[in-house]
Short mmCIF file of C-alpha atoms in Angstrom, two decimals:
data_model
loop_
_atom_site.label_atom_id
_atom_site.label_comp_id
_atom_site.label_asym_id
_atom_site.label_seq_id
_atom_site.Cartn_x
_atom_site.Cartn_y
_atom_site.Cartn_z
CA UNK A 889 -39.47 33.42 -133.34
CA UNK A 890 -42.09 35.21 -130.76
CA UNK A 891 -42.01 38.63 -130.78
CA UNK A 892 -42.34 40.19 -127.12
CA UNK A 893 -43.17 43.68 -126.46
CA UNK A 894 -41.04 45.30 -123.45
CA UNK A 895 -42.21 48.30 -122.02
CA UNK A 896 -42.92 49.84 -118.36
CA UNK A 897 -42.88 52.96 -116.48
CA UNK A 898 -40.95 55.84 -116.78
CA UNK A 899 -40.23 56.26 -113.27
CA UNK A 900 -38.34 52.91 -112.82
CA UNK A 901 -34.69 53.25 -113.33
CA UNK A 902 -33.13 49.74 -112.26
CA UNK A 903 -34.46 46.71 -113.41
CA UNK A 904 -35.44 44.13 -111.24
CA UNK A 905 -33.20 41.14 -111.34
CA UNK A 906 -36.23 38.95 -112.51
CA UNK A 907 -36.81 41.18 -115.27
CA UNK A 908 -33.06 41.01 -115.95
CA UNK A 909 -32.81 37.22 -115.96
CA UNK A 910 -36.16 37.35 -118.36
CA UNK A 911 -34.84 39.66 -121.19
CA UNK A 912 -31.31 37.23 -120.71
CA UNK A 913 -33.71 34.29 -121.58
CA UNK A 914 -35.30 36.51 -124.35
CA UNK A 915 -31.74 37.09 -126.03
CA UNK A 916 -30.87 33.47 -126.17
CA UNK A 917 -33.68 32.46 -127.70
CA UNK A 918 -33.60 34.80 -129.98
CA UNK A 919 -37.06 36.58 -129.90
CA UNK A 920 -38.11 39.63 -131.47
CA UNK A 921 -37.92 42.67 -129.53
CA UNK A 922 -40.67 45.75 -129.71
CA UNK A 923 -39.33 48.51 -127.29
CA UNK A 924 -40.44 52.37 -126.83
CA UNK A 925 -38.13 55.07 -126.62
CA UNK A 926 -39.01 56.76 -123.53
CA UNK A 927 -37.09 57.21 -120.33
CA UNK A 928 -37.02 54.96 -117.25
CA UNK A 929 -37.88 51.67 -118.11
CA UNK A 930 -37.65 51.70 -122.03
CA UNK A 931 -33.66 52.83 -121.73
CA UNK A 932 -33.08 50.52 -119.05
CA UNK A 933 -34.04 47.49 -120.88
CA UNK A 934 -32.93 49.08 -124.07
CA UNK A 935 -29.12 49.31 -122.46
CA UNK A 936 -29.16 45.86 -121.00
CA UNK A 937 -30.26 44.41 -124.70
CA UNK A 938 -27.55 47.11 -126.00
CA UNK A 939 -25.04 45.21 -123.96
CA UNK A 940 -25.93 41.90 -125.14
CA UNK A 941 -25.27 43.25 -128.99
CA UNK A 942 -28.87 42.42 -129.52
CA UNK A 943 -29.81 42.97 -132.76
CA UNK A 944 -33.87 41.82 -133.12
CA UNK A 945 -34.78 45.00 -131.86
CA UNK A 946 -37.01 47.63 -132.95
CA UNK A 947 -37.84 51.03 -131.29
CA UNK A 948 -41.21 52.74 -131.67
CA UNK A 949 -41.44 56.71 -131.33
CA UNK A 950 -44.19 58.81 -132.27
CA UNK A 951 -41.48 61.83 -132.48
CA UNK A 952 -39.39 62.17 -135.09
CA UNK A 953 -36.76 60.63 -134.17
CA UNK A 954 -36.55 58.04 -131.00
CA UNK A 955 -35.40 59.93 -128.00
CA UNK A 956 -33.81 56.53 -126.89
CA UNK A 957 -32.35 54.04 -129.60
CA UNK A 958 -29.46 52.74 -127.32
CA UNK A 959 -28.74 49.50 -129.82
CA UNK A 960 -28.71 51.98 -132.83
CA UNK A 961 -31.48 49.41 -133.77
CA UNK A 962 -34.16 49.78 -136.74
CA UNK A 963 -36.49 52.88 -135.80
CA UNK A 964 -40.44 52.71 -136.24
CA UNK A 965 -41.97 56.09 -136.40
CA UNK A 966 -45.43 55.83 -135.65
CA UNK A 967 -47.15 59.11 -135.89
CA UNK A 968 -49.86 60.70 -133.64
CA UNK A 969 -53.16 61.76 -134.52
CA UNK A 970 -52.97 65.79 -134.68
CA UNK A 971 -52.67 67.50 -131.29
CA UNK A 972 -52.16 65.05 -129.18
CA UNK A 973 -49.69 65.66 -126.51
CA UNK A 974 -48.46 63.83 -122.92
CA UNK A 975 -49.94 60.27 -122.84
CA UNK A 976 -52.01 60.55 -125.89
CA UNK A 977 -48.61 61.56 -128.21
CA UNK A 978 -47.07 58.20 -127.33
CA UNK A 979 -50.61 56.09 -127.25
CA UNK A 980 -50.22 55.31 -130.93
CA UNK A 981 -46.74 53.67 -130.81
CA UNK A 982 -47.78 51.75 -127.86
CA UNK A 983 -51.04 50.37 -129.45
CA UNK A 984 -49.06 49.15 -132.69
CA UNK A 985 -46.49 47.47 -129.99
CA UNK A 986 -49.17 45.22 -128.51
CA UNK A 987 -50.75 44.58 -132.08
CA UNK A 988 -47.22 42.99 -133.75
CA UNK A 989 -46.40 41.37 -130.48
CA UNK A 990 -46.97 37.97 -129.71
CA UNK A 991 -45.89 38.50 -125.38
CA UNK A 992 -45.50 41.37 -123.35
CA UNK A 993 -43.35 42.09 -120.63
CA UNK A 994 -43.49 45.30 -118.11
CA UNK A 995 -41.66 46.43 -115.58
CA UNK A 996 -44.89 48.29 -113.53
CA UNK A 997 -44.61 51.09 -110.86
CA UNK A 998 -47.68 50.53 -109.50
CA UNK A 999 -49.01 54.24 -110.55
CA UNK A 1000 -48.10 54.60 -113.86
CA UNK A 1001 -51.68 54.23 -116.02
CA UNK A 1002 -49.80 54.47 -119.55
CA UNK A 1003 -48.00 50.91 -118.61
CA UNK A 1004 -51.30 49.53 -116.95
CA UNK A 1005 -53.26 50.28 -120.31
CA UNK A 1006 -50.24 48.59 -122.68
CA UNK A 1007 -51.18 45.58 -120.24
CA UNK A 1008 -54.71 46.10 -120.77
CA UNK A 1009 -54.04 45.97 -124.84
CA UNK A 1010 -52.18 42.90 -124.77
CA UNK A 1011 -55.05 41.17 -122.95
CA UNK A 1012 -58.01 42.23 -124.72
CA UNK A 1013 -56.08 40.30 -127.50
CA UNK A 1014 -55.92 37.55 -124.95
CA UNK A 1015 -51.73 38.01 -125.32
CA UNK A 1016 -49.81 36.94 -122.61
CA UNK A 1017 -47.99 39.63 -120.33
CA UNK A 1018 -45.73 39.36 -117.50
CA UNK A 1019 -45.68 42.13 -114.97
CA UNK A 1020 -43.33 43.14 -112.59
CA UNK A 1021 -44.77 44.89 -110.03
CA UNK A 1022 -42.15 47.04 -108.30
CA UNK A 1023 -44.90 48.69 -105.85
CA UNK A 1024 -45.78 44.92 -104.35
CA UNK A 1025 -43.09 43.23 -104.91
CA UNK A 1026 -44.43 40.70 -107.05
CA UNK A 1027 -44.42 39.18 -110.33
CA UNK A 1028 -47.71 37.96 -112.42
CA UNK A 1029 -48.92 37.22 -115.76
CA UNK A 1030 -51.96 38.16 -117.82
CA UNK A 1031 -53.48 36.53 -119.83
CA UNK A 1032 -56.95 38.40 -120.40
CA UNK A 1033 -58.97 41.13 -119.19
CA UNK A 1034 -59.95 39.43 -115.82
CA UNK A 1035 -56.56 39.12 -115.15
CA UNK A 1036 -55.79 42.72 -116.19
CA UNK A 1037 -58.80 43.83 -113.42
CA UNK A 1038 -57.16 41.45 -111.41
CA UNK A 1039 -53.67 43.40 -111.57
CA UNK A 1040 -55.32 46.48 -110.73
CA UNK A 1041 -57.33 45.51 -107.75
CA UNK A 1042 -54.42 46.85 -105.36
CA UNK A 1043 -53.89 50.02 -107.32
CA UNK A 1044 -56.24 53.17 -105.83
CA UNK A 1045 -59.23 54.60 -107.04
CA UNK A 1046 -57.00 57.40 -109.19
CA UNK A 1047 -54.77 55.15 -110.96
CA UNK A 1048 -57.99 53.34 -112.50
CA UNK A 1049 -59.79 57.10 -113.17
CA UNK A 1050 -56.01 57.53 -114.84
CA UNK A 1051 -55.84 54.09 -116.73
CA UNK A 1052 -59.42 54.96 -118.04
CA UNK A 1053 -58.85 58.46 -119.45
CA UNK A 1054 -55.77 56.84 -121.34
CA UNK A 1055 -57.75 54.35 -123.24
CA UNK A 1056 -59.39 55.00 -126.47
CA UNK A 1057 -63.00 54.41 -127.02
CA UNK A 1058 -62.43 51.29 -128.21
CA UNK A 1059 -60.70 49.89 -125.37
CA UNK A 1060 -63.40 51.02 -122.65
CA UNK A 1061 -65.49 49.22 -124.77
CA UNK A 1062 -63.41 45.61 -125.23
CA UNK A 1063 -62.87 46.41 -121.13
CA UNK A 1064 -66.72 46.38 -120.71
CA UNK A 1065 -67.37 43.87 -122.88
CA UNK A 1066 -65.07 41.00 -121.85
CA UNK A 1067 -64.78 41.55 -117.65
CA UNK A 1068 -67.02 39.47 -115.82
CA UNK A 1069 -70.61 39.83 -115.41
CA UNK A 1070 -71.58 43.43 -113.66
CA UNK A 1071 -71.43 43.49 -109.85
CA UNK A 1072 -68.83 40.50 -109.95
CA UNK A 1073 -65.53 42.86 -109.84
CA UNK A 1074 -66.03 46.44 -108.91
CA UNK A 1075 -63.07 47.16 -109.58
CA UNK A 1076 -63.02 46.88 -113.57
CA UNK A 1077 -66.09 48.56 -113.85
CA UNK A 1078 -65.45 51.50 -116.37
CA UNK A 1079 -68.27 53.81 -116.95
CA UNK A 1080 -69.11 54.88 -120.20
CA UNK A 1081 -67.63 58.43 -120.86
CA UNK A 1082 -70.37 61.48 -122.00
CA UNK A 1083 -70.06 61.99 -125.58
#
């Protein structure tokens, strides 16, 4: 059993009928499910697996309890480091998501950085992730960090400058390590943050 990680941006609140048909396929095969508890496109998917009676679910929160748990499925608290808040209170959850997961699958505004950095950690593990791109109209997968700078070639200038200032240290540096060689895609290229 593969266990996929489901996530994408709070803003979206209908699921593309793609996505729809995807988690179907998920449910009969019986994969593991790793879902957050937020808003938007957490409770959507959350309420279609709810409707199936899917029970290989888990739900990650970093708060106490999960502000979504649809399924009444197994909780995973997941704490945050002390005084973080907005992106960086949830960032922990999300990062253990992509480490247990074996796929992911988002459901991507187009603007939202916290769902373009859950891509980014499944592909500096070289972990497969299918994006739905709401903003384009288009589906893709990634499969590593070129494809990752790849996915955010159409997004503007401040989504990346987001994207960047949600990643931990260590991620700017797998990012700079594994694109392609400097000058070959300007649009991955992260500078190194002032200590």
């Amino acid at each position: 059993m593969s266990v996929i990680f489901i996530g994408g941006s709070r803003e979206i609140f209908e699921l593309p009928e793609p996505a729809i048909a995807r988690i179907g396929t998920i449910v009969a095969a019986e994969h593991g499910v790793l879902i957050g508890d937020a808003s938007g496109a957490d409770a959507e998917a959350q309420g279609l697996l709810a409707g199936y009676g899917y029970e290989h679910v888990g739900v990650f929160h970093a708060g106490k309890e999960p502000r979504n748990n649809l399924g009444d499925w197994a909780g995973y608290h997941v704490p945050s480091p002390e005084g973080a808040d907005g992106d960086w209170f949830h960032a922990a959850k999300d990062r253990e998501m992509a480490r247990r997961a074996n796929f992911g699958m988002m459901v991507w505004d187009g603007t939202s950085p916290g769902t373009a950095v859950n891509v980014l950690r499944l592909a500096i593990a070289n972990k497969p992730c299918v994006i739905y791109d709401l903003a384009r109209g288009s589906m893709a997968t990634t499969y590593n960090v070129q494809d990752w700078c790849a996915m955010l070639r159409h997004a503007g200038a401040d989504i990346r400058r987001q994207a960047e200032a949600c990643m931990t240290a260590d991620e700017r540096l797998a990012l700079r390590s594994r694109r392609q060689p400097v000058g070959s895609d300007p649009i991955c290229l992260i500078r190194p943050r002032a200590a």
